Amino acid sequence: MDQIVKIITEKTGISDAHAATAVKVVADYLKEKLPAGMGDQVDGLLKGDTSNLGDMAGGLKDKLGGMFGN
């Protein structure tokens, strides 16, 4: 999460505290809207763990494909 906060702070000029709040709000929103079980992967990404990124992408593809009849 620190990397994302730093990027937001550098690009927008807002404080670290405000950037951290923004990241938390977006992460909470994503965890609420993503299919069950994906929230933990969002938390992992925010901690810098990209090892499950492929699994997350594949899971989303499967879930979204089912929604559109693919």
Short mmCIF file of C-alpha atoms in Angstrom, two decimals:
data_model
loop_
_atom_site.label_atom_id
_atom_site.label_comp_id
_atom_site.label_asym_id
_atom_site.label_seq_id
_atom_site.Cartn_x
_atom_site.Cartn_y
_atom_site.Cartn_z
CA MET A 1 0.00 0.00 0.00
CA ASP A 2 2.89 2.32 0.70
CA GLN A 3 3.91 2.30 -2.96
CA ILE A 4 0.41 3.24 -4.11
CA VAL A 5 0.17 5.99 -1.48
CA LYS A 6 3.53 7.36 -2.62
CA ILE A 7 2.45 7.38 -6.28
CA ILE A 8 -0.84 9.13 -5.46
CA THR A 9 0.96 11.69 -3.30
CA GLU A 10 3.51 12.42 -6.02
CA LYS A 11 0.95 12.68 -8.82
CA THR A 12 -1.70 14.65 -6.98
CA GLY A 13 0.16 16.60 -4.33
CA ILE A 14 -2.23 15.48 -1.58
CA SER A 15 -0.92 14.45 1.83
CA ASP A 16 0.14 10.91 2.67
CA ALA A 17 -2.80 10.65 5.08
CA HIS A 18 -5.32 11.66 2.42
CA ALA A 19 -3.76 9.34 -0.15
CA ALA A 20 -3.85 6.44 2.31
CA THR A 21 -7.52 7.15 3.01
CA ALA A 22 -8.27 7.19 -0.72
CA VAL A 23 -6.51 3.85 -1.23
CA LYS A 24 -8.44 2.30 1.66
CA VAL A 25 -11.78 3.58 0.33
CA VAL A 26 -11.09 2.17 -3.15
CA ALA A 27 -9.82 -1.15 -1.76
CA ASP A 28 -12.89 -1.54 0.44
CA TYR A 29 -15.14 -0.77 -2.52
CA LEU A 30 -13.37 -3.33 -4.71
CA LYS A 31 -13.54 -5.99 -2.01
CA GLU A 32 -17.28 -5.36 -1.68
CA LYS A 33 -17.92 -5.60 -5.43
CA LEU A 34 -15.56 -8.42 -6.43
CA PRO A 35 -16.69 -12.05 -6.29
CA ALA A 36 -16.29 -13.87 -2.99
CA GLY A 37 -12.73 -14.81 -2.12
CA MET A 38 -11.13 -12.08 -4.20
CA GLY A 39 -10.98 -9.57 -1.34
CA ASP A 40 -8.02 -11.35 0.21
CA GLN A 41 -6.17 -11.03 -3.08
CA VAL A 42 -6.82 -7.26 -3.11
CA ASP A 43 -5.31 -7.08 0.38
CA GLY A 44 -2.33 -9.08 -0.87
CA LEU A 45 -1.80 -6.73 -3.80
CA LEU A 46 -1.86 -3.74 -1.48
CA LYS A 47 0.85 -5.40 0.58
CA GLY A 48 2.94 -5.87 -2.56
CA ASP A 49 2.25 -9.57 -3.06
CA THR A 50 1.73 -10.14 -6.78
CA SER A 51 2.16 -13.92 -6.66
CA ASN A 52 -1.58 -14.53 -7.03
CA LEU A 53 -2.17 -11.91 -9.70
CA GLY A 54 -2.58 -14.52 -12.45
CA ASP A 55 -5.08 -16.47 -10.36
CA MET A 56 -7.02 -13.29 -9.68
CA ALA A 57 -7.15 -12.36 -13.35
CA GLY A 58 -8.24 -15.86 -14.33
CA GLY A 59 -10.92 -15.89 -11.65
CA LEU A 60 -12.28 -12.56 -12.80
CA LYS A 61 -12.27 -13.72 -16.41
CA ASP A 62 -14.23 -16.83 -15.47
CA LYS A 63 -16.75 -14.89 -13.38
CA LEU A 64 -17.24 -12.13 -15.95
CA GLY A 65 -17.40 -14.60 -18.83
CA GLY A 66 -20.24 -16.38 -17.07
CA MET A 67 -22.11 -13.13 -16.71
CA PHE A 68 -21.95 -12.51 -20.46
CA GLY A 69 -22.61 -16.07 -21.57
CA ASN A 70 -18.99 -16.85 -22.59
#
